[in-house]
Amino acid sequence: MAGNQNGPGRRHAVVIGGGMAGMLAARVLSRHADRVTLVERDHWPSVPAPRPGLPQSRHVHVLLPSGRRAVEELLPGTIALLRERGAHLVGMPQDMVQWQSGRWYRRFPASTHLFACTRTLLDATVREQVGAAGGVDVLEGTQVVGLLGDARRVTGVRLRARGTADAPVRELAADLVVDASGRSSPAPDWLAELGADRPREESIDTGLAYASRVFRIPEGQPDPSYDCLYVLPDARQPLTGVVLRVEDGRWFASLAGPRGSRPPTDEAGLLNFASRYPHPHLRDWISRAVPDSPVHGARRTANVRRHYAEGGTPAGFLAMGDALCTFNPIYGQGMAVAALGALALRDALADPSRVPSTRRVQRALAAVAGPAWDISAGADRAVPGAELSGTRQGPLDALTGRYLARIQQRVPGDRALGDAYRRVLTLQAPPAYFFHPRVAVRALRPSIGPTPAEPPFTGPE
């Protein structure tokens, strides 16, 4: 990276956004740059709490196993600290009461584990760990309003205090600018202002909307024998519902539906919407639980991928996390991809055999997001009414969709097939693993294993 007015030979990196992707990227860069500045629009709360720049924190989040390992590798001790603060592991399928394709899953011994806690606890703990490691300067309550440089190279950012329209704009020079500002990133506009090309963009939008609320189990009622009640959609049933145990004795409940079946965000409407599911158990759970928050809605759930690695993007600029590729949150991939992206950034910068050009690093970041995109976008293409932009469905996509539907029909009663299915969905194996001979043989069997007639609330097998 070229030097600038920070001093001869001194390298400065600016990270835009203080969420999971931004914090982990800043931690990685602190080991390579002389100075790292993280710019965050919000003022961070003193205790774990939602903030305006992270509205999705009011909804269910999980950290996939691949993401959990990446966070621990980048910030050793973080997972143990989260466990001390109430986060816990949810065994799949052992700790879940799960319904899909008209069948209840058997609660076989867990083959993998989700990490469950509120997004606010996770973000606060990661911030604390990055701060303790040192090497990162933070500008809170500060908004990036543009980039410095030209169509060939980005040389810094333009800043101003957030919340004051007439606040003076100042310039901050940098050798590298990393955009980790999330799905609403205005970076394509900023690059166009410099005369650079906008990245090619594709999107798949099912119109999915969420309504979520925090609950507690009523005093005196026995603790459930499960950590998650999960209703998945399929070709005939478009609704998603999840109830998940988090820290401090709380449970998150999120109900979701695509365009034309969106849940309301008032208390009575939420309960009525829960009556639309193919069985009464979600509604019964919500009606008996004690509310611990208002109902919050979310509407921006499209899969969006920006192809910065294709060329035309100036040197000195990178995009990662949701600013690069964002997914329908129903698949729970966003935080894991952010953490895996930070690992890819670390590895690319540490590779002694190759010069870490921004284009090469951007390709590595895109490669990390690719498998998650194939899963979420591939599934959402088949949703009736999905709106596609910059992408299209080919004949092989339809054939693959039918094959995956066959797998989904068998997973509830087939332990080995379920293990393979979960390996892919949790980003521990590529989507091509679905076509491994051992998986295909089980998927193509004419018989379907037995499953419970009623939800297995009493405990795992």
GROMACS .gro file of C-alpha atoms in nm:
model
  461
    1MET     CA    1   0.000   0.000   0.000
    2ALA     CA    2   0.130   0.346  -0.083
    3GLY     CA    3   0.216   0.599   0.186
    4ASN     CA    4   0.021   0.921   0.255
    5GLN     CA    5   0.027   1.221   0.484
    6ASN     CA    6   0.016   1.000   0.791
    7GLY     CA    7   0.392   1.001   0.756
    8PRO     CA    8   0.663   0.837   0.546
    9GLY     CA    9   0.622   0.461   0.551
   10ARG     CA   10   0.325   0.471   0.786
   11ARG     CA   11   0.020   0.278   0.670
   12HIS     CA   12  -0.333   0.373   0.771
   13ALA     CA   13  -0.647   0.162   0.725
   14VAL     CA   14  -1.002   0.291   0.770
   15VAL     CA   15  -1.290   0.052   0.840
   16ILE     CA   16  -1.646   0.177   0.785
   17GLY     CA   17  -1.896   0.016   1.022
   18GLY     CA   18  -1.866  -0.126   1.373
   19GLY     CA   19  -2.072  -0.442   1.340
   20MET     CA   20  -1.936  -0.795   1.334
   21ALA     CA   21  -1.762  -0.763   0.996
   22GLY     CA   22  -1.612  -0.423   1.077
   23MET     CA   23  -1.483  -0.513   1.422
   24LEU     CA   24  -1.320  -0.835   1.305
   25ALA     CA   25  -1.169  -0.665   0.999
   26ALA     CA   26  -1.025  -0.393   1.222
   27ARG     CA   27  -0.871  -0.657   1.447
   28VAL     CA   28  -0.704  -0.824   1.147
   29LEU     CA   29  -0.578  -0.496   1.003
   30SER     CA   30  -0.433  -0.387   1.338
   31ARG     CA   31  -0.167  -0.654   1.288
   32HIS     CA   32  -0.062  -0.516   0.948
   33ALA     CA   33  -0.120  -0.140   0.949
   34ASP     CA   34   0.050   0.119   1.168
   35ARG     CA   35  -0.287   0.277   1.237
   36VAL     CA   36  -0.645   0.153   1.208
   37THR     CA   37  -0.946   0.382   1.241
   38LEU     CA   38  -1.295   0.235   1.272
   39VAL     CA   39  -1.577   0.477   1.185
   40GLU     CA   40  -1.918   0.400   1.338
   41ARG     CA   41  -2.235   0.602   1.279
   42ASP     CA   42  -2.390   0.518   1.616
   43HIS     CA   43  -2.280   0.585   1.972
   44TRP     CA   44  -2.240   0.240   2.121
   45PRO     CA   45  -2.456   0.165   2.425
   46SER     CA   46  -2.278   0.112   2.757
   47VAL     CA   47  -2.454  -0.225   2.801
   48PRO     CA   48  -2.569  -0.476   2.536
   49ALA     CA   49  -2.871  -0.312   2.373
   50PRO     CA   50  -3.011  -0.252   2.023
   51ARG     CA   51  -2.887   0.052   1.833
   52PRO     CA   52  -3.025   0.236   1.527
   53GLY     CA   53  -2.755   0.110   1.292
   54LEU     CA   54  -2.826  -0.254   1.376
   55PRO     CA   55  -3.207  -0.292   1.359
   56GLN     CA   56  -3.174  -0.664   1.288
   57SER     CA   57  -3.051  -0.713   1.645
   58ARG     CA   58  -3.418  -0.720   1.749
   59HIS     CA   59  -3.462  -1.051   1.570
   60VAL     CA   60  -3.337  -1.407   1.609
   61HIS     CA   61  -2.967  -1.465   1.542
   62VAL     CA   62  -2.746  -1.772   1.553
   63LEU     CA   63  -2.375  -1.814   1.492
   64LEU     CA   64  -2.301  -2.116   1.275
   65PRO     CA   65  -2.018  -2.353   1.379
   66SER     CA   66  -1.788  -2.223   1.105
   67GLY     CA   67  -1.843  -1.867   1.226
   68ARG     CA   68  -1.794  -1.964   1.589
   69ARG     CA   69  -1.456  -2.120   1.509
   70ALA     CA   70  -1.354  -1.815   1.304
   71VAL     CA   71  -1.441  -1.572   1.585
   72GLU     CA   72  -1.242  -1.780   1.833
   73GLU     CA   73  -0.944  -1.799   1.600
   74LEU     CA   74  -0.941  -1.422   1.553
   75LEU     CA   75  -1.022  -1.335   1.916
   76PRO     CA   76  -0.918  -1.624   2.143
   77GLY     CA   77  -1.129  -1.654   2.457
   78THR     CA   78  -1.436  -1.484   2.308
   79ILE     CA   79  -1.653  -1.796   2.296
   80ALA     CA   80  -1.576  -1.887   2.658
   81LEU     CA   81  -1.661  -1.531   2.760
   82LEU     CA   82  -1.991  -1.549   2.576
   83ARG     CA   83  -2.070  -1.881   2.745
   84GLU     CA   84  -2.007  -1.719   3.083
   85ARG     CA   85  -2.255  -1.446   2.987
   86GLY     CA   86  -2.532  -1.690   2.900
   87ALA     CA   87  -2.482  -1.790   2.537
   88HIS     CA   88  -2.526  -2.161   2.477
   89LEU     CA   89  -2.492  -2.434   2.219
   90VAL     CA   90  -2.801  -2.573   2.050
   91GLY     CA   91  -2.750  -2.927   1.924
   92MET     CA   92  -2.898  -3.003   1.583
   93PRO     CA   93  -3.134  -3.188   1.576
   94GLN     CA   94  -3.118  -3.309   1.938
   95ASP     CA   95  -3.214  -2.981   2.106
   96MET     CA   96  -3.474  -2.875   1.848
   97VAL     CA   97  -3.840  -2.948   1.787
   98GLN     CA   98  -3.846  -2.902   1.412
   99TRP     CA   99  -4.110  -2.931   1.138
  100GLN     CA  100  -4.067  -2.926   0.762
  101SER     CA  101  -4.240  -3.069   0.456
  102GLY     CA  102  -4.529  -3.197   0.665
  103ARG     CA  103  -4.312  -3.397   0.906
  104TRP     CA  104  -4.162  -3.361   1.252
  105TYR     CA  105  -3.790  -3.427   1.279
  106ARG     CA  106  -3.666  -3.709   1.495
  107ARG     CA  107  -3.442  -3.569   1.768
  108PHE     CA  108  -3.134  -3.772   1.683
  109PRO     CA  109  -2.806  -3.704   1.871
  110ALA     CA  110  -2.656  -3.373   1.764
  111SER     CA  111  -2.424  -3.373   1.464
  112THR     CA  112  -2.349  -3.001   1.488
  113HIS     CA  113  -2.427  -2.707   1.716
  114LEU     CA  114  -2.558  -2.357   1.668
  115PHE     CA  115  -2.435  -2.085   1.904
  116ALA     CA  116  -2.735  -1.898   2.044
  117CYS     CA  117  -2.748  -1.558   2.213
  118THR     CA  118  -2.880  -1.213   2.133
  119ARG     CA  119  -2.703  -1.017   1.864
  120THR     CA  120  -2.651  -0.737   2.114
  121LEU     CA  121  -2.455  -0.963   2.352
  122LEU     CA  122  -2.244  -1.100   2.069
  123ASP     CA  123  -2.158  -0.757   1.927
  124ALA     CA  124  -2.083  -0.606   2.267
  125THR     CA  125  -1.851  -0.895   2.357
  126VAL     CA  126  -1.666  -0.880   2.024
  127ARG     CA  127  -1.624  -0.502   2.064
  128GLU     CA  128  -1.488  -0.555   2.413
  129GLN     CA  129  -1.239  -0.816   2.292
  130VAL     CA  130  -1.119  -0.602   2.000
  131GLY     CA  131  -1.079  -0.306   2.233
  132ALA     CA  132  -0.879  -0.513   2.480
  133ALA     CA  133  -0.648  -0.632   2.201
  134GLY     CA  134  -0.568  -0.270   2.114
  135GLY     CA  135  -0.447  -0.113   1.791
  136VAL     CA  136  -0.785   0.024   1.676
  137ASP     CA  137  -0.900   0.386   1.711
  138VAL     CA  138  -1.278   0.431   1.707
  139LEU     CA  139  -1.478   0.731   1.587
  140GLU     CA  140  -1.830   0.690   1.722
  141GLY     CA  141  -2.123   0.905   1.610
  142THR     CA  142  -1.938   0.974   1.285
  143GLN     CA  143  -2.070   0.919   0.935
  144VAL     CA  144  -1.874   0.854   0.617
  145VAL     CA  145  -2.026   1.065   0.340
  146GLY     CA  146  -1.789   0.984   0.055
  147LEU     CA  147  -1.453   0.859  -0.059
  148LEU     CA  148  -1.132   1.039  -0.150
  149GLY     CA  149  -0.929   0.954  -0.457
  150ASP     CA  150  -1.013   0.885  -0.819
  151ALA     CA  151  -1.118   0.603  -1.047
  152ARG     CA  152  -0.780   0.432  -1.004
  153ARG     CA  153  -0.725   0.450  -0.628
  154VAL     CA  154  -0.920   0.532  -0.312
  155THR     CA  155  -0.708   0.744  -0.079
  156GLY     CA  156  -0.937   0.801   0.217
  157VAL     CA  157  -1.284   0.900   0.334
  158ARG     CA  158  -1.491   1.212   0.389
  159LEU     CA  159  -1.647   1.235   0.738
  160ARG     CA  160  -1.886   1.440   0.941
  161ALA     CA  161  -2.055   1.412   1.277
  162ARG     CA  162  -2.382   1.224   1.251
  163GLY     CA  163  -2.710   1.392   1.334
  164THR     CA  164  -2.618   1.743   1.219
  165ALA     CA  165  -2.686   1.815   0.853
  166ASP     CA  166  -2.470   2.129   0.852
  167ALA     CA  167  -2.177   1.969   1.038
  168PRO     CA  168  -1.847   2.039   0.860
  169VAL     CA  169  -1.707   1.765   0.640
  170ARG     CA  170  -1.347   1.667   0.703
  171GLU     CA  171  -1.111   1.438   0.522
  172LEU     CA  172  -0.925   1.139   0.659
  173ALA     CA  173  -0.650   0.996   0.439
  174ALA     CA  174  -0.595   0.621   0.426
  175ASP     CA  175  -0.401   0.362   0.230
  176LEU     CA  176  -0.691   0.117   0.256
  177VAL     CA  177  -1.064   0.172   0.307
  178VAL     CA  178  -1.275  -0.131   0.404
  179ASP     CA  179  -1.651  -0.095   0.366
  180ALA     CA  180  -1.824  -0.306   0.631
  181SER     CA  181  -2.124  -0.075   0.667
  182GLY     CA  182  -2.389  -0.337   0.595
  183ARG     CA  183  -2.659  -0.405   0.338
  184SER     CA  184  -2.746  -0.035   0.306
  185SER     CA  185  -2.392   0.060   0.201
  186PRO     CA  186  -2.380   0.364  -0.031
  187ALA     CA  187  -2.034   0.264  -0.159
  188PRO     CA  188  -2.152   0.205  -0.519
  189ASP     CA  189  -2.263   0.571  -0.528
  190TRP     CA  190  -1.938   0.687  -0.371
  191LEU     CA  191  -1.734   0.500  -0.632
  192ALA     CA  192  -1.944   0.647  -0.912
  193GLU     CA  193  -1.870   0.995  -0.774
  194LEU     CA  194  -1.499   0.920  -0.820
  195GLY     CA  195  -1.559   0.819  -1.182
  196ALA     CA  196  -1.519   0.447  -1.109
  197ASP     CA  197  -1.754   0.171  -1.220
  198ARG     CA  198  -2.039   0.060  -0.999
  199PRO     CA  199  -2.011  -0.307  -0.915
  200ARG     CA  200  -2.242  -0.543  -1.098
  201GLU     CA  201  -2.523  -0.630  -0.862
  202GLU     CA  202  -2.770  -0.917  -0.846
  203SER     CA  203  -3.059  -0.962  -0.609
  204ILE     CA  204  -3.324  -1.219  -0.525
  205ASP     CA  205  -3.606  -1.088  -0.312
  206THR     CA  206  -3.891  -1.306  -0.182
  207GLY     CA  207  -4.043  -1.011  -0.001
  208LEU     CA  208  -3.990  -1.193   0.329
  209ALA     CA  209  -4.087  -0.994   0.638
  210TYR     CA  210  -4.030  -1.067   1.006
  211ALA     CA  211  -4.213  -0.989   1.326
  212SER     CA  212  -4.023  -1.069   1.645
  213ARG     CA  213  -4.072  -1.044   2.018
  214VAL     CA  214  -3.882  -1.145   2.332
  215PHE     CA  215  -4.063  -1.369   2.582
  216ARG     CA  216  -4.007  -1.543   2.913
  217ILE     CA  217  -4.142  -1.874   3.038
  218PRO     CA  218  -4.416  -1.806   3.297
  219GLU     CA  219  -4.307  -1.849   3.656
  220GLY     CA  220  -4.387  -2.196   3.786
  221GLN     CA  221  -4.394  -2.362   3.444
  222PRO     CA  222  -4.135  -2.636   3.379
  223ASP     CA  223  -3.837  -2.553   3.160
  224PRO     CA  224  -3.886  -2.694   2.807
  225SER     CA  225  -3.681  -2.998   2.707
  226TYR     CA  226  -3.567  -2.817   2.393
  227ASP     CA  227  -3.387  -2.495   2.302
  228CYS     CA  228  -3.558  -2.425   1.971
  229LEU     CA  229  -3.902  -2.473   1.816
  230TYR     CA  230  -3.861  -2.432   1.441
  231VAL     CA  231  -4.114  -2.442   1.156
  232LEU     CA  232  -3.952  -2.428   0.813
  233PRO     CA  233  -4.120  -2.331   0.486
  234ASP     CA  234  -4.156  -2.551   0.180
  235ALA     CA  235  -4.324  -2.539  -0.159
  236ARG     CA  236  -4.673  -2.575  -0.007
  237GLN     CA  237  -4.623  -2.389   0.321
  238PRO     CA  238  -4.451  -2.047   0.289
  239LEU     CA  239  -4.430  -1.944   0.656
  240THR     CA  240  -4.128  -1.962   0.887
  241GLY     CA  241  -4.148  -1.961   1.264
  242VAL     CA  242  -3.880  -1.996   1.529
  243VAL     CA  243  -3.870  -1.979   1.907
  244LEU     CA  244  -3.512  -1.978   2.038
  245ARG     CA  245  -3.368  -1.981   2.389
  246VAL     CA  246  -3.113  -1.703   2.448
  247GLU     CA  247  -2.938  -1.567   2.757
  248ASP     CA  248  -3.090  -1.446   3.086
  249GLY     CA  249  -3.392  -1.676   3.073
  250ARG     CA  250  -3.530  -1.510   2.762
  251TRP     CA  251  -3.664  -1.658   2.438
  252PHE     CA  252  -3.679  -1.491   2.097
  253ALA     CA  253  -3.984  -1.564   1.882
  254SER     CA  254  -3.978  -1.463   1.516
  255LEU     CA  255  -4.258  -1.525   1.265
  256ALA     CA  256  -4.196  -1.462   0.897
  257GLY     CA  257  -4.371  -1.486   0.562
  258PRO     CA  258  -4.299  -1.387   0.201
  259ARG     CA  259  -4.470  -1.120  -0.005
  260GLY     CA  260  -4.845  -1.157   0.038
  261SER     CA  261  -4.810  -1.342   0.370
  262ARG     CA  262  -4.628  -1.090   0.586
  263PRO     CA  263  -4.685  -1.092   0.963
  264PRO     CA  264  -4.830  -0.784   1.139
  265THR     CA  265  -4.639  -0.610   1.417
  266ASP     CA  266  -4.915  -0.559   1.673
  267GLU     CA  267  -4.973  -0.800   1.961
  268ALA     CA  268  -5.313  -0.931   1.853
  269GLY     CA  269  -5.207  -0.951   1.490
  270LEU     CA  270  -4.898  -1.152   1.577
  271LEU     CA  271  -5.106  -1.408   1.765
  272ASN     CA  272  -5.358  -1.431   1.482
  273PHE     CA  273  -5.078  -1.477   1.232
  274ALA     CA  274  -4.942  -1.765   1.441
  275SER     CA  275  -5.276  -1.939   1.381
  276ARG     CA  276  -5.195  -1.967   1.011
  277TYR     CA  277  -4.920  -2.227   1.061
  278PRO     CA  278  -4.996  -2.589   0.978
  279HIS     CA  279  -5.015  -2.688   1.346
  280PRO     CA  280  -5.113  -2.498   1.664
  281HIS     CA  281  -4.792  -2.532   1.864
  282LEU     CA  282  -4.631  -2.197   1.776
  283ARG     CA  283  -4.950  -2.011   1.863
  284ASP     CA  284  -4.988  -2.208   2.185
  285TRP     CA  285  -4.631  -2.130   2.285
  286ILE     CA  286  -4.668  -1.755   2.220
  287SER     CA  287  -5.007  -1.734   2.391
  288ARG     CA  288  -4.872  -1.893   2.711
  289ALA     CA  289  -4.539  -1.705   2.729
  290VAL     CA  290  -4.485  -1.371   2.905
  291PRO     CA  291  -4.390  -1.086   2.666
  292ASP     CA  292  -4.064  -0.909   2.752
  293SER     CA  293  -4.045  -0.661   2.462
  294PRO     CA  294  -4.261  -0.489   2.202
  295VAL     CA  295  -4.317  -0.655   1.863
  296HIS     CA  296  -4.058  -0.544   1.608
  297GLY     CA  297  -4.078  -0.585   1.232
  298ALA     CA  298  -3.820  -0.620   0.954
  299ARG     CA  299  -3.877  -0.587   0.581
  300ARG     CA  300  -3.535  -0.568   0.415
  301THR     CA  301  -3.444  -0.933   0.365
  302ALA     CA  302  -3.339  -0.966   0.000
  303ASN     CA  303  -3.030  -1.158  -0.110
  304VAL     CA  304  -2.796  -0.901  -0.268
  305ARG     CA  305  -2.448  -0.965  -0.409
  306ARG     CA  306  -2.213  -0.694  -0.538
  307HIS     CA  307  -1.938  -0.815  -0.771
  308TYR     CA  308  -1.652  -0.586  -0.670
  309ALA     CA  309  -1.394  -0.850  -0.766
  310GLU     CA  310  -1.481  -0.842  -1.136
  311GLY     CA  311  -1.271  -0.534  -1.205
  312GLY     CA  312  -1.330  -0.163  -1.234
  313THR     CA  313  -1.306  -0.104  -0.859
  314PRO     CA  314  -1.025   0.131  -0.756
  315ALA     CA  315  -0.725  -0.001  -0.566
  316GLY     CA  316  -0.727   0.073  -0.195
  317PHE     CA  317  -1.093  -0.024  -0.146
  318LEU     CA  318  -1.248  -0.346  -0.016
  319ALA     CA  319  -1.605  -0.447   0.065
  320MET     CA  320  -1.691  -0.726   0.306
  321GLY     CA  321  -1.973  -0.857   0.520
  322ASP     CA  322  -2.322  -0.745   0.418
  323ALA     CA  323  -2.174  -0.458   0.215
  324LEU     CA  324  -2.041  -0.725  -0.020
  325CYS     CA  325  -2.304  -0.997  -0.002
  326THR     CA  326  -2.615  -1.010   0.213
  327PHE     CA  327  -2.849  -1.303   0.257
  328ASN     CA  328  -3.207  -1.374   0.345
  329PRO     CA  329  -3.172  -1.391   0.726
  330ILE     CA  330  -3.387  -1.703   0.745
  331TYR     CA  331  -3.071  -1.904   0.671
  332GLY     CA  332  -2.866  -1.755   0.959
  333GLN     CA  333  -2.549  -1.714   0.752
  334GLY     CA  334  -2.461  -1.345   0.782
  335MET     CA  335  -2.250  -1.344   1.097
  336ALA     CA  336  -2.064  -1.660   0.999
  337VAL     CA  337  -1.976  -1.517   0.657
  338ALA     CA  338  -1.858  -1.195   0.823
  339ALA     CA  339  -1.624  -1.392   1.052
  340LEU     CA  340  -1.504  -1.618   0.771
  341GLY     CA  341  -1.440  -1.309   0.559
  342ALA     CA  342  -1.217  -1.167   0.832
  343LEU     CA  343  -1.022  -1.495   0.831
  344ALA     CA  344  -0.985  -1.469   0.453
  345LEU     CA  345  -0.859  -1.111   0.492
  346ARG     CA  346  -0.607  -1.227   0.751
  347ASP     CA  347  -0.481  -1.511   0.536
  348ALA     CA  348  -0.450  -1.297   0.224
  349LEU     CA  349  -0.252  -1.030   0.406
  350ALA     CA  350  -0.027  -1.288   0.573
  351ASP     CA  351   0.056  -1.482   0.256
  352PRO     CA  352   0.431  -1.428   0.204
  353SER     CA  353   0.426  -1.564  -0.151
  354ARG     CA  354   0.193  -1.307  -0.306
  355VAL     CA  355   0.146  -0.932  -0.295
  356PRO     CA  356  -0.189  -0.863  -0.121
  357SER     CA  357  -0.345  -0.641  -0.388
  358THR     CA  358  -0.695  -0.524  -0.307
  359ARG     CA  359  -0.834  -0.704  -0.612
  360ARG     CA  360  -0.685  -1.035  -0.501
  361VAL     CA  361  -0.810  -0.987  -0.147
  362GLN     CA  362  -1.155  -0.895  -0.279
  363ARG     CA  363  -1.163  -1.219  -0.473
  364ALA     CA  364  -1.086  -1.410  -0.155
  365LEU     CA  365  -1.372  -1.233   0.024
  366ALA     CA  366  -1.608  -1.311  -0.263
  367ALA     CA  367  -1.506  -1.677  -0.253
  368VAL     CA  368  -1.601  -1.697   0.115
  369ALA     CA  369  -1.948  -1.556   0.047
  370GLY     CA  370  -2.007  -1.779  -0.256
  371PRO     CA  371  -2.125  -2.100  -0.083
  372ALA     CA  372  -2.367  -1.910   0.141
  373TRP     CA  373  -2.504  -1.731  -0.164
  374ASP     CA  374  -2.555  -2.060  -0.346
  375ILE     CA  375  -2.761  -2.189  -0.053
  376SER     CA  376  -2.978  -1.887   0.021
  377ALA     CA  377  -3.019  -1.747  -0.328
  378GLY     CA  378  -3.058  -2.095  -0.475
  379ALA     CA  379  -3.344  -2.173  -0.240
  380ASP     CA  380  -3.511  -1.833  -0.277
  381ARG     CA  381  -3.516  -1.848  -0.657
  382ALA     CA  382  -3.779  -2.119  -0.628
  383VAL     CA  383  -4.009  -1.922  -0.397
  384PRO     CA  384  -4.327  -1.818  -0.581
  385GLY     CA  385  -4.328  -1.443  -0.642
  386ALA     CA  386  -3.953  -1.399  -0.589
  387GLU     CA  387  -3.823  -1.092  -0.772
  388LEU     CA  388  -3.490  -1.143  -0.951
  389SER     CA  389  -3.260  -0.866  -1.068
  390GLY     CA  390  -2.929  -0.922  -1.245
  391THR     CA  391  -2.964  -1.298  -1.213
  392ARG     CA  392  -3.172  -1.570  -1.366
  393GLN     CA  393  -3.274  -1.930  -1.310
  394GLY     CA  394  -3.143  -2.187  -1.556
  395PRO     CA  395  -3.269  -2.537  -1.634
  396LEU     CA  396  -3.011  -2.696  -1.402
  397ASP     CA  397  -3.138  -2.479  -1.115
  398ALA     CA  398  -3.485  -2.633  -1.146
  399LEU     CA  399  -3.341  -2.985  -1.154
  400THR     CA  400  -3.122  -2.913  -0.851
  401GLY     CA  401  -3.422  -2.768  -0.671
  402ARG     CA  402  -3.619  -3.090  -0.716
  403TYR     CA  403  -3.324  -3.295  -0.589
  404LEU     CA  404  -3.286  -3.075  -0.279
  405ALA     CA  405  -3.660  -3.098  -0.213
  406ARG     CA  406  -3.620  -3.475  -0.216
  407ILE     CA  407  -3.341  -3.445   0.043
  408GLN     CA  408  -3.557  -3.220   0.261
  409GLN     CA  409  -3.839  -3.476   0.256
  410ARG     CA  410  -3.605  -3.746   0.390
  411VAL     CA  411  -3.394  -3.550   0.636
  412PRO     CA  412  -3.648  -3.558   0.924
  413GLY     CA  413  -3.626  -3.936   0.952
  414ASP     CA  414  -3.277  -4.012   0.816
  415ARG     CA  415  -2.993  -3.948   1.061
  416ALA     CA  416  -2.704  -3.981   0.813
  417LEU     CA  417  -2.873  -3.771   0.544
  418GLY     CA  418  -2.962  -3.512   0.805
  419ASP     CA  419  -2.599  -3.491   0.918
  420ALA     CA  420  -2.488  -3.423   0.560
  421TYR     CA  421  -2.767  -3.170   0.508
  422ARG     CA  422  -2.669  -2.976   0.819
  423ARG     CA  423  -2.300  -2.976   0.726
  424VAL     CA  424  -2.383  -2.782   0.411
  425LEU     CA  425  -2.641  -2.549   0.567
  426THR     CA  426  -2.397  -2.453   0.845
  427LEU     CA  427  -2.118  -2.379   0.592
  428GLN     CA  428  -1.899  -2.668   0.704
  429ALA     CA  429  -1.916  -2.831   0.359
  430PRO     CA  430  -1.975  -2.682   0.012
  431PRO     CA  431  -2.313  -2.724  -0.161
  432ALA     CA  432  -2.148  -2.978  -0.393
  433TYR     CA  433  -2.141  -3.213  -0.095
  434PHE     CA  434  -2.512  -3.275  -0.156
  435PHE     CA  435  -2.404  -3.470  -0.466
  436HIS     CA  436  -2.147  -3.688  -0.292
  437PRO     CA  437  -2.225  -4.054  -0.371
  438ARG     CA  438  -2.293  -4.137  -0.004
  439VAL     CA  439  -2.545  -3.854   0.015
  440ALA     CA  440  -2.702  -3.919  -0.326
  441VAL     CA  441  -2.761  -4.287  -0.252
  442ARG     CA  442  -2.967  -4.199   0.056
  443ALA     CA  443  -3.145  -3.911  -0.118
  444LEU     CA  444  -3.255  -4.130  -0.408
  445ARG     CA  445  -3.394  -4.412  -0.198
  446PRO     CA  446  -3.766  -4.463  -0.266
  447SER     CA  447  -3.846  -4.511   0.104
  448ILE     CA  448  -3.872  -4.237   0.367
  449GLY     CA  449  -3.778  -4.309   0.728
  450PRO     CA  450  -4.042  -4.291   1.002
  451THR     CA  451  -4.090  -3.966   1.194
  452PRO     CA  452  -4.298  -3.865   1.499
  453ALA     CA  453  -4.668  -3.812   1.442
  454GLU     CA  454  -4.667  -3.538   1.707
  455PRO     CA  455  -4.400  -3.282   1.801
  456PRO     CA  456  -4.131  -3.453   2.016
  457PHE     CA  457  -4.157  -3.214   2.311
  458THR     CA  458  -4.069  -3.477   2.571
  459GLY     CA  459  -3.698  -3.500   2.487
  460PRO     CA  460  -3.431  -3.620   2.246
  461GLU     CA  461  -3.401  -3.979   2.135
   0.00000   0.00000   0.00000
